[in-house]
Coordinates of C-alpha atoms and ligand atoms in Angstrom, one line a residue:
X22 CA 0.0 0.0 0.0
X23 CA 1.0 3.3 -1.0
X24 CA 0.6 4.7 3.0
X25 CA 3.1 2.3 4.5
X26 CA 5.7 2.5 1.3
X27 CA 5.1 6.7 1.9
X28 CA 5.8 6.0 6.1
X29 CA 9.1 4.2 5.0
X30 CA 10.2 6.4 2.4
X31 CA 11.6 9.2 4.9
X32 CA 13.9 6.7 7.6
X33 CA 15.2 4.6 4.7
X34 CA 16.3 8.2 2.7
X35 CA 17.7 9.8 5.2
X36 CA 19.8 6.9 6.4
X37 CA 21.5 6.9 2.5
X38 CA 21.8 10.4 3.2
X39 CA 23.7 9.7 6.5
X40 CA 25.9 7.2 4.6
X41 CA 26.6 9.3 1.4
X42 CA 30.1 11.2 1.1
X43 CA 30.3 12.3 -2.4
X44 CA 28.5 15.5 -4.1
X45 CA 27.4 13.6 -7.1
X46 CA 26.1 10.7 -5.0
X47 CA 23.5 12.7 -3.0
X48 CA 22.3 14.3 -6.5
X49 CA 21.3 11.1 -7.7
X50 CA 19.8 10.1 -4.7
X51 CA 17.8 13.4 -4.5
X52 CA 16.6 12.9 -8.4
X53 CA 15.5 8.8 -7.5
X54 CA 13.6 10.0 -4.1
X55 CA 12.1 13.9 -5.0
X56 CA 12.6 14.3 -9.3
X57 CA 10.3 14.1 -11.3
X58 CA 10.0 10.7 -12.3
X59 CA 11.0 9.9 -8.6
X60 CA 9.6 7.5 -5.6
X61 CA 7.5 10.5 -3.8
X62 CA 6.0 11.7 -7.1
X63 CA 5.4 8.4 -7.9
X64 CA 3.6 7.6 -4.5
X65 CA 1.5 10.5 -5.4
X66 CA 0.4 9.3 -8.3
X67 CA -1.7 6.7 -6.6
X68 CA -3.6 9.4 -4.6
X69 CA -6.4 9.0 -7.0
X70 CA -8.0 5.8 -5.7
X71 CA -7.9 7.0 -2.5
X72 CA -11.3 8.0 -0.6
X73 CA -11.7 11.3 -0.2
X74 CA -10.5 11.4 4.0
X75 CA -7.5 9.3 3.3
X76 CA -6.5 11.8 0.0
X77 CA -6.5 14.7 2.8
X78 CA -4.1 12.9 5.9
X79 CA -2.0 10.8 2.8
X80 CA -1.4 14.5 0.8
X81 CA -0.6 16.2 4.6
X82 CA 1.5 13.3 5.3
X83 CA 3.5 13.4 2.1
X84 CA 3.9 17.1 2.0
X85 CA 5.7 17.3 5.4
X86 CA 7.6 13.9 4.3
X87 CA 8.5 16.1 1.5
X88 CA 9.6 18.9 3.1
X89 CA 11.9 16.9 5.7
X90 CA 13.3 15.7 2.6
X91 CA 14.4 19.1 0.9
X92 CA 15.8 20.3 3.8
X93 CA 18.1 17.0 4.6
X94 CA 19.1 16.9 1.2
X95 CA 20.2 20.9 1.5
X96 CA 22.3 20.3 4.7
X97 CA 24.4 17.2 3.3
X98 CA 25.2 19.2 0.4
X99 CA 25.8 22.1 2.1
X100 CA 28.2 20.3 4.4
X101 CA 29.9 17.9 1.5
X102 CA 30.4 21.6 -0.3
X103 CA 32.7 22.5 2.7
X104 CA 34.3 19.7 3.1
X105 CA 35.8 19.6 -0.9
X106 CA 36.6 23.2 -0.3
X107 CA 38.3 22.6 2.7
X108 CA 40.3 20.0 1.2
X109 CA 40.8 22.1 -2.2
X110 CA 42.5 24.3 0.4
X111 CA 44.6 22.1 1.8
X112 CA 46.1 20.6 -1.5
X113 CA 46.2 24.6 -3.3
X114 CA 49.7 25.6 -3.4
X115 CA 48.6 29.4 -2.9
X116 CA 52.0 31.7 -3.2
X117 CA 51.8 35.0 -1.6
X118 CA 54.3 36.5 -3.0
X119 CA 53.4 36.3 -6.9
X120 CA 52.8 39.7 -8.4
X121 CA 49.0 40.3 -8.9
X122 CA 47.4 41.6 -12.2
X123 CA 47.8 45.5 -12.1
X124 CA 44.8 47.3 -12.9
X125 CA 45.0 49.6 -15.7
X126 CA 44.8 53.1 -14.2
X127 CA 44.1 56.5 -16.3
X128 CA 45.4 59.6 -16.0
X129 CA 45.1 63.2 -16.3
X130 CA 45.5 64.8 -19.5
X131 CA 48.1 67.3 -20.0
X132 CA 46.1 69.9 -20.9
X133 CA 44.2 69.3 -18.0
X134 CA 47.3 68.7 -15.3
X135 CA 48.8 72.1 -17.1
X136 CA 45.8 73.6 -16.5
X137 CA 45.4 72.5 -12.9
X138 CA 49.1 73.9 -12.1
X139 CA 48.1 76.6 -13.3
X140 CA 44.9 77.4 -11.1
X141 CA 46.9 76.4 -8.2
X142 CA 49.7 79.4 -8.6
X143 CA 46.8 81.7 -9.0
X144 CA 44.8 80.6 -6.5
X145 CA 47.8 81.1 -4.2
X146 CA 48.2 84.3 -5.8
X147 CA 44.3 85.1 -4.6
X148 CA 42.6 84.8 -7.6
X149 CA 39.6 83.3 -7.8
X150 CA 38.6 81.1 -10.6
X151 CA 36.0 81.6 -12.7
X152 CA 33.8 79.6 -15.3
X153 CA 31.6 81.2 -18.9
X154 CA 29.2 80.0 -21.5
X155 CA 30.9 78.4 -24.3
X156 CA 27.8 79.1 -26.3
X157 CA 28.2 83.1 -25.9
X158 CA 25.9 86.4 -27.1
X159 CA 27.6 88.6 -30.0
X160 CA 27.6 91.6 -27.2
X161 CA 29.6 89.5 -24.6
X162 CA 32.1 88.5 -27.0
X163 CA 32.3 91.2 -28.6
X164 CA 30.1 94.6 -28.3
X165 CA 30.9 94.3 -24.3
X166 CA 34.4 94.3 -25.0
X167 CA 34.5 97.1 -27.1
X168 CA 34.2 95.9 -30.0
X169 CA 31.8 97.1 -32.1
X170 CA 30.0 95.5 -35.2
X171 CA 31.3 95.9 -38.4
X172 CA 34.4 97.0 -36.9
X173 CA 37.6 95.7 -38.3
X174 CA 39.3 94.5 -35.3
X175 CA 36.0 91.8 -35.8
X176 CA 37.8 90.1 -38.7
X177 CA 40.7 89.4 -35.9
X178 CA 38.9 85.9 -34.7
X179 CA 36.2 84.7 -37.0
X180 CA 33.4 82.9 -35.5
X181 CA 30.9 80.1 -35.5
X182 CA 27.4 81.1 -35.5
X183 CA 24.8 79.4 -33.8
X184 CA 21.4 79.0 -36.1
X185 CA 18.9 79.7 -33.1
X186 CA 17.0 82.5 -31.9
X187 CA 18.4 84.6 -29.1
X188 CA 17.5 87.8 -27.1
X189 CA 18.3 90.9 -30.0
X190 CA 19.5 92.5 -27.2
X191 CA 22.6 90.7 -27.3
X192 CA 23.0 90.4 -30.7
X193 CA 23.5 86.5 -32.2
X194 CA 25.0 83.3 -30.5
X195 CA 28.6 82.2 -31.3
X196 CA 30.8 80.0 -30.0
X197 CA 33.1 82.3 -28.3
X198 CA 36.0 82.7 -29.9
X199 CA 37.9 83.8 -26.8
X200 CA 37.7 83.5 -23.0
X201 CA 37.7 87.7 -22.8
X202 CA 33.6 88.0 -22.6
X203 CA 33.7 86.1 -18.8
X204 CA 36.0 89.6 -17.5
X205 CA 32.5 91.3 -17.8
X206 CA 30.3 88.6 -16.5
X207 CA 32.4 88.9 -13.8
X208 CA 32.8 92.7 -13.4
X209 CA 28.6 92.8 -14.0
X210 CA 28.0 89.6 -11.3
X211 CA 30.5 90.5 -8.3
X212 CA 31.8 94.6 -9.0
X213 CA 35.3 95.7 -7.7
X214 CA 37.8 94.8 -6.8
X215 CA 38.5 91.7 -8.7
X216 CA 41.2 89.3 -9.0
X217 CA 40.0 86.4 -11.5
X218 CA 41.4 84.0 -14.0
X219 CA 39.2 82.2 -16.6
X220 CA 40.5 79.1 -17.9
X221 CA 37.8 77.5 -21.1
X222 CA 37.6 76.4 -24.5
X223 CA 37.4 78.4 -27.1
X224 CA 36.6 77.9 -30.9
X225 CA 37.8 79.8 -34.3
X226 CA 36.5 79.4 -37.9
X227 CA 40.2 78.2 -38.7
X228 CA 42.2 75.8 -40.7
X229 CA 43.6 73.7 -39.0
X230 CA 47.3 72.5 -39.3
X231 CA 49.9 71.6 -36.8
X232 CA 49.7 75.1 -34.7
X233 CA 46.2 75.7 -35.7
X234 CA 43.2 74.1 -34.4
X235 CA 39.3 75.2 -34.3
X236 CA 39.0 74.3 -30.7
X237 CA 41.9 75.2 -28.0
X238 CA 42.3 76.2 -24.5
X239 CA 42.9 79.7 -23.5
X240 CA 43.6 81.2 -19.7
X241 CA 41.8 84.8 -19.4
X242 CA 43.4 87.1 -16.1
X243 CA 41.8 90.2 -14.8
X244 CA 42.7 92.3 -12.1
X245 CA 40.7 95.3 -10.7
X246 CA 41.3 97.3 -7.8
X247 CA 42.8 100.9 -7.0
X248 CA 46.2 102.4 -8.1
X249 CA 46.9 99.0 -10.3
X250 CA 49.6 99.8 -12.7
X251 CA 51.6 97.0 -15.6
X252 CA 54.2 96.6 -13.0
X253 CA 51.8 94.1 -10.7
X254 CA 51.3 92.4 -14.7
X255 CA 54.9 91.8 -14.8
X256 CA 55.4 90.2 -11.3
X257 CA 52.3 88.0 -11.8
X258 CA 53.3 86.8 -14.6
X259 CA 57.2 86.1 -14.0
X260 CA 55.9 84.1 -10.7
X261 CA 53.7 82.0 -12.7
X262 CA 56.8 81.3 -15.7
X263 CA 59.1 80.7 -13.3
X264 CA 57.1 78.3 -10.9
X265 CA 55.0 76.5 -14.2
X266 CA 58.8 76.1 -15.7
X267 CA 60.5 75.7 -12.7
X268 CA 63.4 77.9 -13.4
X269 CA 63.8 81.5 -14.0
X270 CA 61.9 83.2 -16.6
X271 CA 61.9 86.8 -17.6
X272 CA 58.7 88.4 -19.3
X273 CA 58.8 91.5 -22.0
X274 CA 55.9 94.0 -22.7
X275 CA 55.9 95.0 -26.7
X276 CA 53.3 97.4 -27.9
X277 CA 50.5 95.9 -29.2
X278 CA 46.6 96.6 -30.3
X279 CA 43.3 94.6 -28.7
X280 CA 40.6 97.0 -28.9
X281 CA 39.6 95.8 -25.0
X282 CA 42.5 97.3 -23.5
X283 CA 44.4 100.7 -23.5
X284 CA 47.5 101.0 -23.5
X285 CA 48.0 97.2 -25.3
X286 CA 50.6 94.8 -24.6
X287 CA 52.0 91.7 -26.3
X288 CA 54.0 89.4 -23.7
X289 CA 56.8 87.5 -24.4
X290 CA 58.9 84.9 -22.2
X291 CA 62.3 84.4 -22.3
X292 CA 63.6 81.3 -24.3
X293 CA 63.4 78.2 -21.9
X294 CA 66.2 76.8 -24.0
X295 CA 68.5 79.2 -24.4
X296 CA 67.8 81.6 -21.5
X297 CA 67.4 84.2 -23.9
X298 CA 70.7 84.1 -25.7
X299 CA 69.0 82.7 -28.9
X300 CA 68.7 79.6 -30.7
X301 CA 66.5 77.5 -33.1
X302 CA 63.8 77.2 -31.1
X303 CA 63.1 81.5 -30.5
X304 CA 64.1 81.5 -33.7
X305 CA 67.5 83.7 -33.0
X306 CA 65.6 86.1 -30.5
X307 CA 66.5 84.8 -27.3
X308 CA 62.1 85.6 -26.5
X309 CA 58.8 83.4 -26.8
X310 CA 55.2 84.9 -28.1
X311 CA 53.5 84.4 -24.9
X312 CA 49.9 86.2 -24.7
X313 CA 47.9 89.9 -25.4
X314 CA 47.8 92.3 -22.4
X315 CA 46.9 95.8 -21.8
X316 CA 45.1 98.1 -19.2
X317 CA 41.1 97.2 -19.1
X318 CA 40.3 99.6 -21.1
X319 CA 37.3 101.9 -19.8
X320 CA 34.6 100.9 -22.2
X321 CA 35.1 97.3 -20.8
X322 CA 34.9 98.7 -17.2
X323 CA 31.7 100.5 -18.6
X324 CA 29.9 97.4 -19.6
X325 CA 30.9 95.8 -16.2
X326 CA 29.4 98.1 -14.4
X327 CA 32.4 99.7 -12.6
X328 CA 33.5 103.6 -12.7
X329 CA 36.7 103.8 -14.4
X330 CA 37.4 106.9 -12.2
X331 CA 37.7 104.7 -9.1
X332 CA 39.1 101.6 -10.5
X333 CA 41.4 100.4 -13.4
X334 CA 43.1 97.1 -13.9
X335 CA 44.6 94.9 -15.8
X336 CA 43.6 91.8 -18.3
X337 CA 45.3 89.0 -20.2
X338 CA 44.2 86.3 -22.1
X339 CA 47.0 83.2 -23.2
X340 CA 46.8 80.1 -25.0
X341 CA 46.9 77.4 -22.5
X342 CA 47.2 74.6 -25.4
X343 CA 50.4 76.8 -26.4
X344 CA 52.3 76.3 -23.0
X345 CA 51.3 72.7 -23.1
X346 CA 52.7 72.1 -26.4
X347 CA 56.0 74.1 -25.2
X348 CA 55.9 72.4 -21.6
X349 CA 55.8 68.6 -23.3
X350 CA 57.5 69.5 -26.7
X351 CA 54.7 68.7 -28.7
X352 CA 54.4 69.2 -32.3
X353 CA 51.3 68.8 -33.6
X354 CA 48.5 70.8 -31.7
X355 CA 45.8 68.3 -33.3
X356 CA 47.4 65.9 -31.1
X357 CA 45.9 67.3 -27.6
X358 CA 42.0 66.5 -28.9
X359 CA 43.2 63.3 -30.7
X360 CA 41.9 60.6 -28.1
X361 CA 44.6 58.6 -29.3
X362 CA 46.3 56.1 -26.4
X363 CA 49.6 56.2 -28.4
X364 CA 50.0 59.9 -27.9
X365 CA 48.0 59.9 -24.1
X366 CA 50.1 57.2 -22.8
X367 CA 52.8 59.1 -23.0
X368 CA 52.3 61.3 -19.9
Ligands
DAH13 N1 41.3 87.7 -26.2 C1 42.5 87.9 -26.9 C2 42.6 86.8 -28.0 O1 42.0 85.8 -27.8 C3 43.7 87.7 -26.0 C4 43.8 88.9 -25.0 C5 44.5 90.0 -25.4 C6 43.1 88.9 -23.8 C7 44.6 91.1 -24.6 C8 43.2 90.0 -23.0 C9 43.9 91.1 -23.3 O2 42.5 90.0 -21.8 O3 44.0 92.1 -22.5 O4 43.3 86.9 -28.9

């Protein structure tokens, strides 16, 4: 009868269970006793000609015998599963002092790493740095910075135009084409005095070659306060050589025009080669093109918002992908936006 085969079934399993010592052993003897085709199911089967009291205490009786089951079957293997690891262990030759797989790391670019020396001498220097639309208005870039349309010193950095509609107050959106229009942000958002540098992107309609490229780095300075004169320029700026180059360089104002400063400067650096003496490299004149520099000039202090009889300053703007190229010895400027691991991996 089905009822005393189903009261056996659970001693004589779990005495094979007791016995069993091996993983694959208990599998088959779980499959024979609770699979599919197994002794349970099969005992089930026969349920049917059962009356209808007896179905009720025979299904009870199989479902706990069922469930006794499952769970004996899930502590053997649990413990057999410790026991091979455990002896795994012991056989294992494990040797400690084998060099492990090094993870590939990243690192910083060197525009970036340039850029963050940079921001550090400033900042030590007390300027705060500040942050602009790359998307910019025709005034900022321009008008703002006295530069008025159809003027000729426009044709100095052509421009991308953005197709979209825009506040005619401002004029149309470019992409700026320098990092100049965030001096009066600033001057507009936090008044003087001011001691800022703006490090971006900026983007010229340009062909590109080696030194040329549509989109490059620039670092804008500007410095506002009372009885400022080009001499504070000059230390700033030999501080910042001398530390970014670590070892001494000498800076050079030449005249110059940039319709947002008056007088205007162009700044050069001292060969790093040839300490000025000349050589290939300045091309025989011992000095390095560095940046545009001048006095804000007051229309710019006008647009900020500040009274040019109570304040004047100084600005700059350099390229930072410039200094890179001369800090690593690059020679291709299309290098820097490349994304290519043969040149990357090289810093
Ligand atoms: N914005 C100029 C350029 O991109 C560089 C420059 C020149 C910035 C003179 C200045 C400056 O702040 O005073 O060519």
């Amino acid at each position: 009868m089905p009822a005393s085969t189903l009261q056996s079934l659970l001693p004589e399993t779990l005495a094979k269970i007791e016995k069993i010592s091996d993983l694959k052993t208990l599998e088959n003897l779980e499959v024979e006793v609770l699979g599919r085709k197994g002794k349970l199911t099969d005992m089930l089967r026969g349920i049917k000609d059962l009356s209808d009291d007896k179905k009720k205490t025979f299904g009870q009786e199989a479902n706990k015998i069922k469930l006794e089951l499952e769970s004996a079957f899930a502590q053997k293997r649990d413990k057999l599963e410790k026991k091979a690891l455990s002896e795994k262990l012991k056989t294992e030759i494990f040797d400690i002092t084998e060099p492990g797989i090094k993870p590939e790391v990243g690192h910083v670019h060197p525009l970036s790493k340039v850029q963050w020396e940079v921001e550090n001498i400033f900042s030590q220097m007390g300027f705060a740095i500040m942050d602009g639309p790359e998307i910019e208005s025709e005034y900022f870039n321009f008008e703002g910075l006295n530069i008025p349309a159809h003027h000729p010193a426009r044709d100095m950095q052509d421009t991308f135009f953005i197709d979209k509609e825009h506040d005619p107050k401002f004029g149309k959106l470019v992409l700026r084409t320098h990092t100049s229009p965030v001096q009066v942000r600033t001057m507009q958002k936090y008044g003087a005095p001011l001691r800022i540098i703006v490090p971006g992107r900026v983007f010229r309609y340009e062909a590109t070659d080696a030194s040329h490229d549509t989109t490059f780095d620039q670092v804008e300075g500007l410095l506002i306060d009372k009885n400022i004169s080009l001499a504070h320029l000059k230390g700033v700026l030999e501080e910042l050589l001398t530390r970014l180059f670590r070892q001494k360089v000498v800076v050079r104002f030449r005249p110059g025009y940039f319709p947002f400063v008056e007088p205007g400067l162009e700044v050069d650096f001292s060969c790093l080669l040839c300490e000025g003496k000349g050589c290939r490299v300045c091309k025989h004149s011992g000095w390095m093109e560095f940046m545009g520099a001048g006095m804000v000039h007051e229309n710019v202090l006008k647009s900020g918002g500040i009274d040019p009889k109570e304040y004047q300053g100084w600005a700059f703007g350099f390229g930072l992908t410039r200094l890179v190229l001369m800090r690593y010895g690059i020679d291709d400027i299309r290098l820097l936006k490349s994304s290519d691991p043969r040149f990357l991996e090289q810093f």
